[in-house]
Amino acid sequence: MDREKLAKVIEAAKLYYLLDYNQNEIAKLLGVSRPTVSRLLQQAKSDGIVQINIMDPTENVENLAVQLEKKFKIKKAVVASIPQYENHIIKNYLGEKAAMFLDEIVKDDDIIGVTWGTTLYHIAIELKQKYVKDVKVVQLKGGVSLAETNTYASEILYLFGKAYNTTPHNLPLPAIVDHVVVKQAMEADRHIRKILELGDQANIALFTIGSIKKDSLLFQLGYFTESDLDSLYGRAVGDICSRFFDRKGEICNESLDERTLGVNLGDLRKKEYSILVAGGPHKIEGIYGALKGKYANVLITDQFTAQFLLDKKD
């Protein structure tokens, strides 16, 4: 190609692809016909002067999901494409994705076990009404505390009950008590025992990861003694249903675990759908530990957290 024609090809390509001129406008500027402009643009592509790359975020997140399923041997991974790696944005996007996933899987006679907290609240407000029969919704862990911090437990249960046309079963207890004998006395009550058993029977469990930070919701509820806190800092990577585990997914403090009311982590492994919804820089270690402990068979997260999890070495 001679230099004069090459210059016209490059000029046409710049006007069209960089400056958004249409082909008629380019024809007038270059003093050529419109079909000539079309040929110049085609020449630019065929000679590699113009290279078009389509960045499909859907394709990328689907690839990340497949890699997560393979690495952690889970049933399903759902990866949300988020615009910014910020906590409130992450929860909005994950709430929508989790609600969509539930809409796909919930069927007649299911028992759905839910926890509480801001992530679960974002899921609850995104739920669509689904006309299913004989679905039960039950709270998987206690949420009562003397602190004034809102756990969103009652709102979450109400919204889940509304979505699936059922009256939810709440667990009107603290998540953690001071003494094992207090827990045993509570569990001996036939009404409480019935709710706990319903949680054990749940075929769908929905939960998030609590991070090990003083400003995280669970830490604000006044459950922990100084001794409890000392046993968690530096060892625990997160909690599920107020039960704390390390990077390998093993319980950190057996004494604390024995004082915790609600579903046991081992029981989550038996669920048809054990759904972990979490993302963000403070949740990565906790998600990793939960997946190593096999507490979840479904993970719903964002693309940044997904990549961090895939990059982590055992």
Tab-separated table of C-alpha atoms in Angstrom:
chain	number	residue	atom	x	y	z
A	1	MET	CA	0.000	0.000	0.000
A	2	ASP	CA	1.425	3.377	-0.974
A	3	ARG	CA	1.960	6.039	1.653
A	4	GLU	CA	-0.865	8.288	0.395
A	5	LYS	CA	-3.464	5.519	0.628
A	6	LEU	CA	-2.110	4.384	4.000
A	7	ALA	CA	-2.506	7.938	5.309
A	8	LYS	CA	-6.148	7.981	4.128
A	9	VAL	CA	-6.825	4.593	5.749
A	10	ILE	CA	-5.404	5.806	9.076
A	11	GLU	CA	-7.213	9.151	8.872
A	12	ALA	CA	-10.550	7.471	8.108
A	13	ALA	CA	-10.037	5.018	10.984
A	14	LYS	CA	-9.222	7.780	13.488
A	15	LEU	CA	-12.238	9.839	12.454
A	16	TYR	CA	-14.578	6.850	12.615
A	17	TYR	CA	-13.355	4.914	15.667
A	18	LEU	CA	-11.867	7.661	17.862
A	19	LEU	CA	-13.877	10.769	17.021
A	20	ASP	CA	-17.259	9.152	16.220
A	21	TYR	CA	-17.669	10.705	12.748
A	22	ASN	CA	-20.113	8.839	10.518
A	23	GLN	CA	-19.109	7.628	7.065
A	24	ASN	CA	-20.886	10.465	5.197
A	25	GLU	CA	-19.010	13.061	7.283
A	26	ILE	CA	-15.694	11.321	6.653
A	27	ALA	CA	-16.396	11.194	2.915
A	28	LYS	CA	-16.870	14.968	2.825
A	29	LEU	CA	-13.735	15.637	4.894
A	30	LEU	CA	-11.518	13.359	2.770
A	31	GLY	CA	-13.143	14.320	-0.556
A	32	VAL	CA	-14.060	10.726	-1.445
A	33	SER	CA	-17.286	8.766	-1.888
A	34	ARG	CA	-19.048	6.988	0.970
A	35	PRO	CA	-18.320	3.492	-0.488
A	36	THR	CA	-14.634	4.479	-0.583
A	37	VAL	CA	-14.764	5.319	3.140
A	38	SER	CA	-16.327	1.918	3.819
A	39	ARG	CA	-13.481	0.231	1.896
A	40	LEU	CA	-10.864	2.299	3.783
A	41	LEU	CA	-12.333	1.216	7.129
A	42	GLN	CA	-12.427	-2.399	6.009
A	43	GLN	CA	-8.806	-2.123	4.909
A	44	ALA	CA	-7.883	-0.717	8.358
A	45	LYS	CA	-9.339	-3.805	10.034
A	46	SER	CA	-7.917	-6.362	7.599
A	47	ASP	CA	-4.397	-4.864	7.853
A	48	GLY	CA	-4.492	-4.791	11.655
A	49	ILE	CA	-4.426	-0.995	11.868
A	50	VAL	CA	-7.720	-1.200	13.756
A	51	GLN	CA	-8.131	-4.050	16.246
A	52	ILE	CA	-11.477	-4.438	17.956
A	53	ASN	CA	-11.646	-6.082	21.389
A	54	ILE	CA	-15.003	-6.624	23.040
A	55	MET	CA	-14.711	-6.810	26.826
A	56	ASP	CA	-17.683	-8.873	27.943
A	57	PRO	CA	-17.983	-8.716	31.772
A	58	THR	CA	-20.558	-11.519	31.648
A	59	GLU	CA	-18.073	-13.832	29.988
A	60	ASN	CA	-15.409	-12.960	32.560
A	61	VAL	CA	-17.592	-13.598	35.615
A	62	GLU	CA	-18.855	-16.851	34.150
A	63	ASN	CA	-15.259	-17.985	33.705
A	64	LEU	CA	-14.460	-17.001	37.307
A	65	ALA	CA	-17.513	-18.948	38.502
A	66	VAL	CA	-16.385	-22.088	36.687
A	67	GLN	CA	-12.888	-21.766	38.177
A	68	LEU	CA	-14.307	-21.345	41.709
A	69	GLU	CA	-16.479	-24.434	41.293
A	70	LYS	CA	-13.476	-26.425	40.138
A	71	LYS	CA	-11.005	-25.189	42.776
A	72	PHE	CA	-13.286	-25.538	45.786
A	73	LYS	CA	-15.405	-28.450	44.475
A	74	ILE	CA	-18.708	-26.687	45.071
A	75	LYS	CA	-22.078	-27.210	43.409
A	76	LYS	CA	-22.496	-23.663	42.126
A	77	ALA	CA	-20.689	-20.308	42.076
A	78	VAL	CA	-22.374	-17.058	41.089
A	79	VAL	CA	-20.122	-14.059	40.485
A	80	ALA	CA	-21.540	-10.533	40.335
A	81	SER	CA	-19.795	-7.903	38.240
A	82	ILE	CA	-19.512	-4.841	40.488
A	83	PRO	CA	-18.315	-1.354	39.476
A	84	GLN	CA	-16.409	-0.580	42.702
A	85	TYR	CA	-14.911	-2.684	45.478
A	86	GLU	CA	-16.819	-0.954	48.265
A	87	ASN	CA	-18.829	-2.654	50.980
A	88	HIS	CA	-22.238	-1.059	50.406
A	89	ILE	CA	-21.985	-1.539	46.642
A	90	ILE	CA	-20.952	-5.180	47.051
A	91	LYS	CA	-23.946	-5.920	49.302
A	92	ASN	CA	-26.374	-4.332	46.853
A	93	TYR	CA	-25.139	-6.427	43.941
A	94	LEU	CA	-24.814	-9.661	45.925
A	95	GLY	CA	-28.290	-9.154	47.383
A	96	GLU	CA	-29.741	-9.000	43.894
A	97	LYS	CA	-27.803	-12.055	42.679
A	98	ALA	CA	-28.728	-14.137	45.734
A	99	ALA	CA	-32.411	-13.208	45.424
A	100	MET	CA	-32.356	-14.265	41.753
A	101	PHE	CA	-30.702	-17.568	42.646
A	102	LEU	CA	-33.315	-18.275	45.316
A	103	ASP	CA	-36.074	-17.511	42.827
A	104	GLU	CA	-34.618	-20.215	40.586
A	105	ILE	CA	-34.295	-22.954	43.203
A	106	VAL	CA	-37.100	-22.520	45.781
A	107	LYS	CA	-39.915	-25.014	45.257
A	108	ASP	CA	-42.926	-26.433	47.103
A	109	ASP	CA	-42.224	-27.937	50.558
A	110	ASP	CA	-38.759	-26.400	50.891
A	111	ILE	CA	-37.509	-25.346	54.321
A	112	ILE	CA	-35.341	-22.221	54.097
A	113	GLY	CA	-33.009	-21.437	56.978
A	114	VAL	CA	-31.799	-17.822	57.184
A	115	THR	CA	-29.457	-15.868	59.421
A	116	TRP	CA	-29.397	-12.113	60.032
A	117	GLY	CA	-27.252	-9.058	59.313
A	118	THR	CA	-26.932	-6.413	56.613
A	119	THR	CA	-26.005	-8.818	53.796
A	120	LEU	CA	-29.083	-10.962	54.475
A	121	TYR	CA	-31.201	-7.819	54.663
A	122	HIS	CA	-30.019	-6.769	51.182
A	123	ILE	CA	-31.059	-10.204	49.905
A	124	ALA	CA	-34.445	-10.021	51.625
A	125	ILE	CA	-35.386	-6.657	50.096
A	126	GLU	CA	-34.581	-7.973	46.602
A	127	LEU	CA	-36.741	-11.112	46.869
A	128	LYS	CA	-39.488	-11.580	44.316
A	129	GLN	CA	-42.866	-13.034	45.243
A	130	LYS	CA	-42.938	-16.700	44.239
A	131	TYR	CA	-46.112	-18.734	44.324
A	132	VAL	CA	-44.983	-21.896	46.053
A	133	LYS	CA	-46.849	-24.115	48.509
A	134	ASP	CA	-45.930	-25.251	52.011
A	135	VAL	CA	-42.566	-23.491	52.160
A	136	LYS	CA	-41.221	-22.873	55.662
A	137	VAL	CA	-38.772	-20.136	56.692
A	138	VAL	CA	-36.805	-20.497	59.923
A	139	GLN	CA	-34.131	-18.472	61.704
A	140	LEU	CA	-30.896	-20.458	62.010
A	141	LYS	CA	-29.313	-18.600	64.913
A	142	GLY	CA	-30.371	-16.436	67.822
A	143	GLY	CA	-30.202	-12.686	67.415
A	144	VAL	CA	-31.470	-11.128	70.644
A	145	SER	CA	-29.060	-8.858	72.497
A	146	LEU	CA	-29.010	-6.073	75.075
A	147	ALA	CA	-27.247	-3.772	72.617
A	148	GLU	CA	-29.228	-1.302	70.533
A	149	THR	CA	-27.568	-2.398	67.293
A	150	ASN	CA	-30.092	-3.583	64.682
A	151	THR	CA	-29.531	-7.145	63.424
A	152	TYR	CA	-32.398	-6.850	60.901
A	153	ALA	CA	-33.558	-10.306	62.058
A	154	SER	CA	-37.281	-9.484	62.224
A	155	GLU	CA	-37.253	-7.565	58.911
A	156	ILE	CA	-35.452	-10.419	57.136
A	157	LEU	CA	-37.885	-13.038	58.413
A	158	TYR	CA	-40.882	-10.887	57.502
A	159	LEU	CA	-39.644	-10.294	53.939
A	160	PHE	CA	-38.795	-13.966	53.386
A	161	GLY	CA	-42.193	-14.985	54.721
A	162	LYS	CA	-43.900	-12.469	52.446
A	163	ALA	CA	-41.960	-13.629	49.356
A	164	TYR	CA	-42.853	-17.291	49.881
A	165	ASN	CA	-46.330	-16.835	51.369
A	166	THR	CA	-45.554	-18.339	54.756
A	167	THR	CA	-45.345	-17.406	58.429
A	168	PRO	CA	-41.666	-17.474	59.432
A	169	HIS	CA	-40.329	-19.116	62.582
A	170	ASN	CA	-38.042	-16.866	64.601
A	171	LEU	CA	-35.545	-17.977	67.235
A	172	PRO	CA	-36.103	-15.542	70.136
A	173	LEU	CA	-32.755	-16.145	71.821
A	174	PRO	CA	-29.299	-14.590	72.021
A	175	ALA	CA	-26.726	-16.066	69.652
A	176	ILE	CA	-24.281	-16.745	72.504
A	177	VAL	CA	-24.907	-17.199	76.230
A	178	ASP	CA	-22.562	-17.003	79.217
A	179	HIS	CA	-22.805	-20.625	80.369
A	180	VAL	CA	-23.362	-23.994	78.729
A	181	VAL	CA	-26.063	-24.848	81.296
A	182	VAL	CA	-28.045	-21.785	80.171
A	183	LYS	CA	-27.898	-23.003	76.580
A	184	GLN	CA	-28.939	-26.502	77.635
A	185	ALA	CA	-31.913	-25.130	79.559
A	186	MET	CA	-33.031	-23.089	76.551
A	187	GLU	CA	-32.700	-26.038	74.191
A	188	ALA	CA	-34.751	-28.191	76.587
A	189	ASP	CA	-37.793	-25.954	76.067
A	190	ARG	CA	-40.106	-27.780	73.637
A	191	HIS	CA	-40.977	-24.637	71.649
A	192	ILE	CA	-37.327	-23.698	71.203
A	193	ARG	CA	-36.404	-27.293	70.419
A	194	LYS	CA	-39.048	-27.397	67.676
A	195	ILE	CA	-37.545	-24.320	65.965
A	196	LEU	CA	-34.002	-25.673	66.262
A	197	GLU	CA	-35.120	-28.984	64.775
A	198	LEU	CA	-36.771	-27.142	61.889
A	199	GLY	CA	-33.430	-25.439	61.249
A	200	ASP	CA	-31.748	-28.851	61.184
A	201	GLN	CA	-34.338	-30.040	58.651
A	202	ALA	CA	-33.878	-27.040	56.343
A	203	ASN	CA	-32.742	-28.129	52.881
A	204	ILE	CA	-31.736	-24.558	51.984
A	205	ALA	CA	-29.453	-22.583	54.301
A	206	LEU	CA	-28.584	-18.978	53.521
A	207	PHE	CA	-25.801	-17.201	55.400
A	208	THR	CA	-22.866	-14.828	55.172
A	209	ILE	CA	-19.425	-14.495	56.737
A	210	GLY	CA	-18.798	-12.260	59.723
A	211	SER	CA	-15.407	-10.584	59.682
A	212	ILE	CA	-13.098	-10.418	62.712
A	213	LYS	CA	-13.318	-6.692	63.352
A	214	LYS	CA	-14.492	-4.770	66.396
A	215	ASP	CA	-16.938	-2.813	64.264
A	216	SER	CA	-18.545	-5.905	62.678
A	217	LEU	CA	-22.170	-6.475	63.646
A	218	LEU	CA	-21.712	-9.543	65.863
A	219	PHE	CA	-18.954	-7.842	67.862
A	220	GLN	CA	-21.246	-4.906	68.620
A	221	LEU	CA	-23.930	-7.017	70.282
A	222	GLY	CA	-22.169	-7.445	73.636
A	223	TYR	CA	-21.908	-11.236	73.604
A	224	PHE	CA	-18.161	-11.591	74.181
A	225	THR	CA	-15.980	-11.508	77.259
A	226	GLU	CA	-12.396	-10.271	77.014
A	227	SER	CA	-11.264	-13.884	77.211
A	228	ASP	CA	-13.510	-14.761	74.254
A	229	LEU	CA	-12.067	-11.936	72.198
A	230	ASP	CA	-8.477	-12.866	73.043
A	231	SER	CA	-9.115	-16.410	71.795
A	232	LEU	CA	-10.434	-15.126	68.447
A	233	TYR	CA	-8.056	-12.331	67.435
A	234	GLY	CA	-5.142	-13.609	65.424
A	235	ARG	CA	-6.629	-17.059	64.907
A	236	ALA	CA	-10.233	-16.826	63.683
A	237	VAL	CA	-10.773	-15.710	60.077
A	238	GLY	CA	-14.542	-15.396	60.269
A	239	ASP	CA	-17.797	-16.746	61.624
A	240	ILE	CA	-20.868	-18.413	60.189
A	241	CYS	CA	-23.963	-18.369	62.389
A	242	SER	CA	-21.779	-16.950	65.204
A	243	ARG	CA	-19.474	-19.986	65.111
A	244	PHE	CA	-15.832	-19.025	64.593
A	245	PHE	CA	-13.332	-20.942	62.485
A	246	ASP	CA	-9.741	-20.643	61.298
A	247	ARG	CA	-8.192	-20.624	57.816
A	248	LYS	CA	-8.620	-24.399	57.538
A	249	GLY	CA	-12.282	-24.197	58.508
A	250	GLU	CA	-11.755	-25.649	61.984
A	251	ILE	CA	-13.574	-24.331	65.063
A	252	CYS	CA	-11.341	-21.875	66.959
A	253	ASN	CA	-12.803	-21.914	70.449
A	254	GLU	CA	-14.697	-25.054	71.505
A	255	SER	CA	-15.843	-23.454	74.763
A	256	LEU	CA	-17.395	-20.513	72.922
A	257	ASP	CA	-18.914	-22.824	70.332
A	258	GLU	CA	-20.601	-24.852	73.092
A	259	ARG	CA	-22.293	-21.660	74.317
A	260	THR	CA	-23.608	-20.750	70.854
A	261	LEU	CA	-27.278	-21.287	69.982
A	262	GLY	CA	-28.316	-22.283	66.487
A	263	VAL	CA	-27.257	-24.500	63.625
A	264	ASN	CA	-23.917	-26.334	63.906
A	265	LEU	CA	-21.398	-25.783	61.130
A	266	GLY	CA	-21.158	-29.504	60.459
A	267	ASP	CA	-24.899	-29.600	59.705
A	268	LEU	CA	-24.429	-27.087	56.887
A	269	ARG	CA	-22.462	-29.704	54.952
A	270	LYS	CA	-25.612	-31.861	54.754
A	271	LYS	CA	-27.876	-29.257	53.151
A	272	GLU	CA	-29.106	-29.554	49.578
A	273	TYR	CA	-28.181	-25.888	49.156
A	274	SER	CA	-25.767	-24.365	51.645
A	275	ILE	CA	-25.475	-20.839	50.252
A	276	LEU	CA	-22.708	-18.467	51.301
A	277	VAL	CA	-23.212	-14.866	50.190
A	278	ALA	CA	-20.189	-12.658	50.858
A	279	GLY	CA	-17.629	-10.383	49.258
A	280	GLY	CA	-15.159	-7.629	50.027
A	281	PRO	CA	-11.565	-7.378	51.248
A	282	HIS	CA	-12.431	-8.125	54.898
A	283	LYS	CA	-14.300	-11.317	53.959
A	284	ILE	CA	-11.721	-13.051	51.747
A	285	GLU	CA	-9.984	-15.041	54.510
A	286	GLY	CA	-13.322	-16.004	56.039
A	287	ILE	CA	-14.792	-17.165	52.726
A	288	TYR	CA	-11.643	-19.162	52.042
A	289	GLY	CA	-11.841	-20.855	55.454
A	290	ALA	CA	-15.535	-21.614	55.004
A	291	LEU	CA	-14.918	-23.225	51.619
A	292	LYS	CA	-11.985	-25.239	52.977
A	293	GLY	CA	-14.272	-26.401	55.796
A	294	LYS	CA	-16.905	-27.454	53.191
A	295	TYR	CA	-19.597	-25.408	54.963
A	296	ALA	CA	-20.976	-24.059	51.672
A	297	ASN	CA	-21.780	-25.781	48.391
A	298	VAL	CA	-22.951	-22.544	46.744
A	299	LEU	CA	-20.938	-19.298	46.742
A	300	ILE	CA	-22.301	-15.930	45.651
A	301	THR	CA	-19.582	-13.268	45.509
A	302	ASP	CA	-18.119	-10.453	43.387
A	303	GLN	CA	-15.456	-10.634	40.685
A	304	PHE	CA	-12.670	-9.059	42.772
A	305	THR	CA	-13.195	-11.404	45.731
A	306	ALA	CA	-13.477	-14.333	43.309
A	307	GLN	CA	-10.074	-13.528	41.809
A	308	PHE	CA	-8.463	-13.161	45.250
A	309	LEU	CA	-9.856	-16.565	46.234
A	310	LEU	CA	-8.536	-18.169	43.058
A	311	ASP	CA	-5.097	-16.629	43.594
A	312	LYS	CA	-4.799	-17.882	47.172
A	313	LYS	CA	-2.545	-20.866	47.774
A	314	ASP	CA	-3.349	-23.678	50.201
